Each structure stands twice: as C-alpha cells, then as structure tokens.
Tab-separated table of C-alpha atoms in Angstrom:
chain	number	residue	atom	x	y	z
A	576	MET	CA	-1.971	-63.252	23.121
A	577	PRO	CA	-5.444	-61.818	22.631
A	578	GLY	CA	-6.896	-60.023	25.613
A	579	ARG	CA	-3.551	-59.537	27.298
A	580	HIS	CA	-2.453	-55.994	28.099
A	581	TYR	CA	1.183	-55.009	28.380
A	582	GLU	CA	2.095	-52.103	30.598
A	583	GLU	CA	4.646	-49.580	29.436
A	584	MET	CA	7.988	-49.850	31.187
A	585	VAL	CA	8.887	-46.720	33.134
A	586	THR	CA	12.521	-45.910	33.827
A	587	VAL	CA	12.474	-44.069	37.128
A	588	SER	CA	15.731	-42.177	36.566
A	589	ASP	CA	14.401	-40.631	33.338
A	590	THR	CA	11.086	-39.478	34.744
A	591	GLN	CA	10.484	-35.999	36.076
A	592	VAL	CA	7.302	-35.242	37.985
A	593	ALA	CA	5.632	-31.955	37.116
A	594	TRP	CA	2.849	-30.585	39.276
A	595	LEU	CA	0.236	-29.016	37.004
A	596	THR	CA	-3.000	-27.252	37.800
A	597	GLN	CA	-6.035	-28.708	36.023
A	598	GLU	CA	-6.083	-25.612	33.785
A	599	ALA	CA	-2.420	-26.039	32.775
A	600	TYR	CA	-2.944	-29.757	32.092
A	601	ASP	CA	-6.006	-29.014	29.927
A	602	ARG	CA	-4.153	-26.269	28.010
A	603	LEU	CA	-1.142	-28.530	27.295
A	604	LYS	CA	-3.427	-31.434	26.313
A	605	HIS	CA	-5.263	-29.110	23.896
A	606	GLU	CA	-1.936	-27.991	22.385
A	607	LEU	CA	-0.894	-31.635	21.966
A	608	ASP	CA	-4.207	-32.519	20.290
A	609	GLU	CA	-3.858	-29.570	17.883
A	610	LEU	CA	-0.285	-30.544	16.971
A	611	ILE	CA	-1.357	-34.120	16.247
A	612	GLU	CA	-4.322	-32.897	14.159
A	613	ASN	CA	-1.948	-30.612	12.218
A	614	ARG	CA	0.383	-33.460	11.154
A	615	PRO	CA	-1.414	-34.026	7.795
A	616	VAL	CA	-1.258	-30.276	7.017
A	617	ILE	CA	2.537	-30.212	7.455
A	618	ALA	CA	2.906	-33.442	5.451
A	619	ALA	CA	0.851	-31.881	2.638
A	620	LYS	CA	3.102	-28.784	2.664
A	621	ILE	CA	6.159	-31.024	2.335
A	622	ASN	CA	4.553	-32.940	-0.568
A	623	ASP	CA	3.479	-29.735	-2.353
A	624	SER	CA	6.965	-28.236	-1.953
A	625	ARG	CA	8.630	-31.471	-3.105
A	626	GLU	CA	6.623	-31.340	-6.339
A	627	GLU	CA	7.996	-27.865	-7.099
A	628	GLY	CA	11.238	-29.432	-8.262
A	629	ASP	CA	14.892	-29.090	-7.203
A	630	LEU	CA	15.009	-29.680	-3.428
A	631	LYS	CA	18.434	-28.018	-2.985
A	632	GLU	CA	17.037	-24.607	-3.837
A	633	ASN	CA	13.521	-25.156	-2.532
A	634	GLY	CA	13.157	-22.935	0.546
A	635	GLY	CA	9.517	-23.928	1.073
A	636	TYR	CA	10.445	-27.597	1.266
A	637	HIS	CA	13.196	-27.003	3.824
A	638	ALA	CA	10.960	-24.695	5.872
A	639	ALA	CA	8.183	-27.323	5.907
A	640	ARG	CA	10.657	-30.035	6.974
A	641	GLU	CA	11.951	-27.776	9.770
A	642	GLU	CA	8.375	-27.075	10.895
A	643	GLN	CA	7.660	-30.814	10.914
A	644	GLY	CA	10.770	-31.526	13.022
A	645	GLN	CA	9.849	-28.837	15.562
A	646	ALA	CA	6.241	-30.037	15.759
A	647	GLU	CA	7.290	-33.673	16.298
A	648	ALA	CA	9.771	-32.650	19.028
A	649	ARG	CA	7.049	-30.644	20.808
A	650	ILE	CA	4.604	-33.574	20.504
A	651	ARG	CA	7.137	-35.910	22.174
A	652	GLN	CA	7.863	-33.310	24.893
A	653	LEU	CA	4.168	-32.806	25.652
A	654	GLN	CA	3.395	-36.537	25.650
A	655	GLU	CA	6.185	-37.187	28.183
A	656	LEU	CA	5.200	-34.225	30.358
A	657	LEU	CA	1.513	-35.154	30.436
A	658	ARG	CA	2.275	-38.849	31.018
A	659	SER	CA	4.254	-38.095	34.189
A	660	ALA	CA	2.318	-35.019	35.391
A	661	LYS	CA	0.535	-34.820	38.707
A	662	VAL	CA	-2.635	-32.774	38.378
A	663	GLY	CA	-3.601	-30.639	41.330
A	664	GLU	CA	-1.621	-28.571	43.741
A	665	PRO	CA	1.769	-29.706	45.035
A	666	PRO	CA	1.893	-30.707	48.695
A	667	ALA	CA	1.973	-27.790	51.121
A	668	ASN	CA	5.347	-26.614	52.396
A	669	ASP	CA	4.319	-27.345	55.986
A	670	GLY	CA	7.228	-29.497	57.208
A	671	VAL	CA	5.091	-32.659	57.437
A	672	ALA	CA	6.258	-35.931	55.830
A	673	GLU	CA	3.839	-37.001	53.103
A	674	PRO	CA	3.967	-38.350	49.530
A	675	GLY	CA	5.401	-35.830	47.081
A	676	LYS	CA	7.949	-34.438	49.546
A	677	ILE	CA	11.723	-34.619	49.655
A	678	LEU	CA	12.588	-35.809	53.149
A	679	THR	CA	15.861	-35.259	54.948
A	680	VAL	CA	16.337	-37.743	57.786
A	681	ARG	CA	19.004	-38.705	60.293
A	682	TYR	CA	19.246	-42.261	61.564
A	683	GLU	CA	20.142	-42.849	65.202
A	684	GLY	CA	23.897	-43.432	65.409
A	685	ASP	CA	24.666	-41.693	62.067
A	686	ASP	CA	26.376	-38.340	61.667
A	687	GLU	CA	25.124	-37.677	58.127
A	688	ASP	CA	21.653	-36.893	56.840
A	689	GLU	CA	19.985	-38.809	54.015
A	690	ARG	CA	17.656	-37.211	51.439
A	691	PHE	CA	15.018	-39.046	49.418
A	692	LEU	CA	11.687	-38.562	47.698
A	693	LEU	CA	8.683	-40.107	49.414
A	694	ALA	CA	6.599	-41.263	46.427
A	695	THR	CA	5.643	-44.275	44.360
A	696	ARG	CA	8.189	-45.510	41.815
A	697	GLU	CA	6.004	-44.243	38.952
A	698	GLU	CA	6.221	-40.723	40.342
A	699	GLY	CA	9.911	-40.701	39.564
A	700	ALA	CA	13.045	-39.178	40.944
A	701	GLU	CA	15.520	-36.484	40.092
A	702	GLY	CA	19.079	-37.579	39.306
A	703	GLU	CA	20.724	-39.139	42.344
A	704	LEU	CA	17.661	-38.856	44.582
A	705	ASP	CA	16.377	-42.211	45.859
A	706	VAL	CA	12.637	-42.877	45.916
A	707	TYR	CA	11.058	-44.547	48.959
A	708	SER	CA	7.471	-45.717	48.809
A	709	PRO	CA	5.005	-44.515	51.448
A	710	GLU	CA	4.243	-48.253	51.815
A	711	SER	CA	7.839	-49.134	52.761
A	712	PRO	CA	8.629	-49.618	56.472
A	713	LEU	CA	10.539	-46.305	56.541
A	714	GLY	CA	7.823	-44.520	54.539
A	715	LYS	CA	5.058	-45.804	56.837
A	716	ALA	CA	7.046	-44.775	59.923
A	717	LEU	CA	7.599	-41.232	58.646
A	718	LEU	CA	4.115	-40.503	57.241
A	719	GLY	CA	2.649	-37.567	59.123
A	720	ALA	CA	5.854	-36.828	61.067
A	721	LYS	CA	6.732	-33.181	61.659
A	722	GLU	CA	10.239	-31.758	61.313
A	723	GLY	CA	12.265	-32.652	64.415
A	724	GLU	CA	10.048	-35.631	65.288
A	725	ALA	CA	11.606	-39.057	65.932
A	726	ARG	CA	9.981	-42.265	64.715
A	727	GLU	CA	10.860	-45.984	64.828
A	728	TYR	CA	10.479	-48.830	62.348
A	729	ALA	CA	11.515	-52.477	62.117
A	730	LEU	CA	14.494	-53.435	59.958
A	731	PRO	CA	14.440	-56.689	57.935
A	732	ASN	CA	16.649	-58.305	60.615
A	733	GLY	CA	14.021	-57.536	63.268
A	734	LYS	CA	15.950	-54.728	64.990
A	735	ILE	CA	14.263	-51.389	65.624
A	736	GLN	CA	15.709	-48.337	63.850
A	737	LYS	CA	15.132	-44.819	65.150
A	738	VAL	CA	14.996	-42.001	62.605
A	739	VAL	CA	14.464	-38.242	62.970
A	740	LEU	CA	12.740	-36.171	60.304
A	741	VAL	CA	15.099	-33.238	59.785
A	742	LYS	CA	13.276	-31.540	56.884
A	743	ALA	CA	10.290	-32.138	54.567
A	744	ILE	CA	9.939	-29.947	51.462
A	745	PRO	CA	7.647	-30.258	48.416
A	746	TYR	CA	9.165	-32.018	45.394
A	747	LYS	CA	9.393	-29.609	42.457
A	748	GLY	CA	10.051	-32.220	39.787
C-alpha cells in the first residue's frame, strides 16, 4: 500500500550490542561508505579480467572475485554492527541498576541468582541471557537500585515480590 512503512524485523537472539564512541562510529560509517562507492570499481576489474579470455588460468579474474567477496562480507559486517550500535559511552561500572547493565538478582525465597540484561528488546541479548525492559514491573522496581538493595514489585497475580540486586555490571555486547 502506498504511504505505508514496514519496519525491519529484529531477531533479538542474533543481535549484539556494541558500544561505540562517536569517533569510532563515524570512522566505521566512512569505511562502509567507501566500500559501497568502490563496488563499481571491483565490478569493472572483474569485467576487464573476464574479457582477457580463459577464466581457469586468469589470476586477475580470480583475484578480483576474491576482492569482491571480501568487500561484500565487510559491507554486511559493518551494516549489522552500525545498525545495532549504541553511540556514546557504556554505562558506568558503578553497581547501580540502569539500562545497558547485566543485573544479577535474587528473589525472596529462592536460593539461586538470576542474570539478565536490562534493556529494550531492540538492544539485544547475548546467547542465553534474557532481556527485561526498564518498563517492565521488575525493570521499574530495580531502576536506580544499588548492589545489595532490596526492592518490591507487583506480580501479575497481585502478590508482592521482593528482589535483591546482587550485582550490576555494564553490558559489553
């Protein structure tokens, strides 16, 4: 339909968050732009080499194809990195629960700790690590908590759950 925009689907388990300084982001974006601009040059090399004749013994052709494959792989790598990158400094390692941190918590009555990333779904997760939104009841309860601090939040059934923040460390992505 005209005028309708479709958002790209993001698979959380495949996404890695990288914290980049503005300078690093700009440098990688410049590299990506140069690689994309260079596509016609590599394609021309392949065409010129192809016209030289027998492809089996044409080293220039195979070298140009290899260069094209490496450039395309780097373009895909950079596009994915820049799409999921967070620009700025990672959160401070100050033991305070905030977005961008891996939190270790212990629920009242449990013997085992639970670890998760406090972030939006788009910010991703690493492997088996669950992602809890800062807007979730647990996320809201823990925001601003310091290590060792106990907080409470309401469960869907209306009961109150106590939780202790055991550790809060910056997510490295």
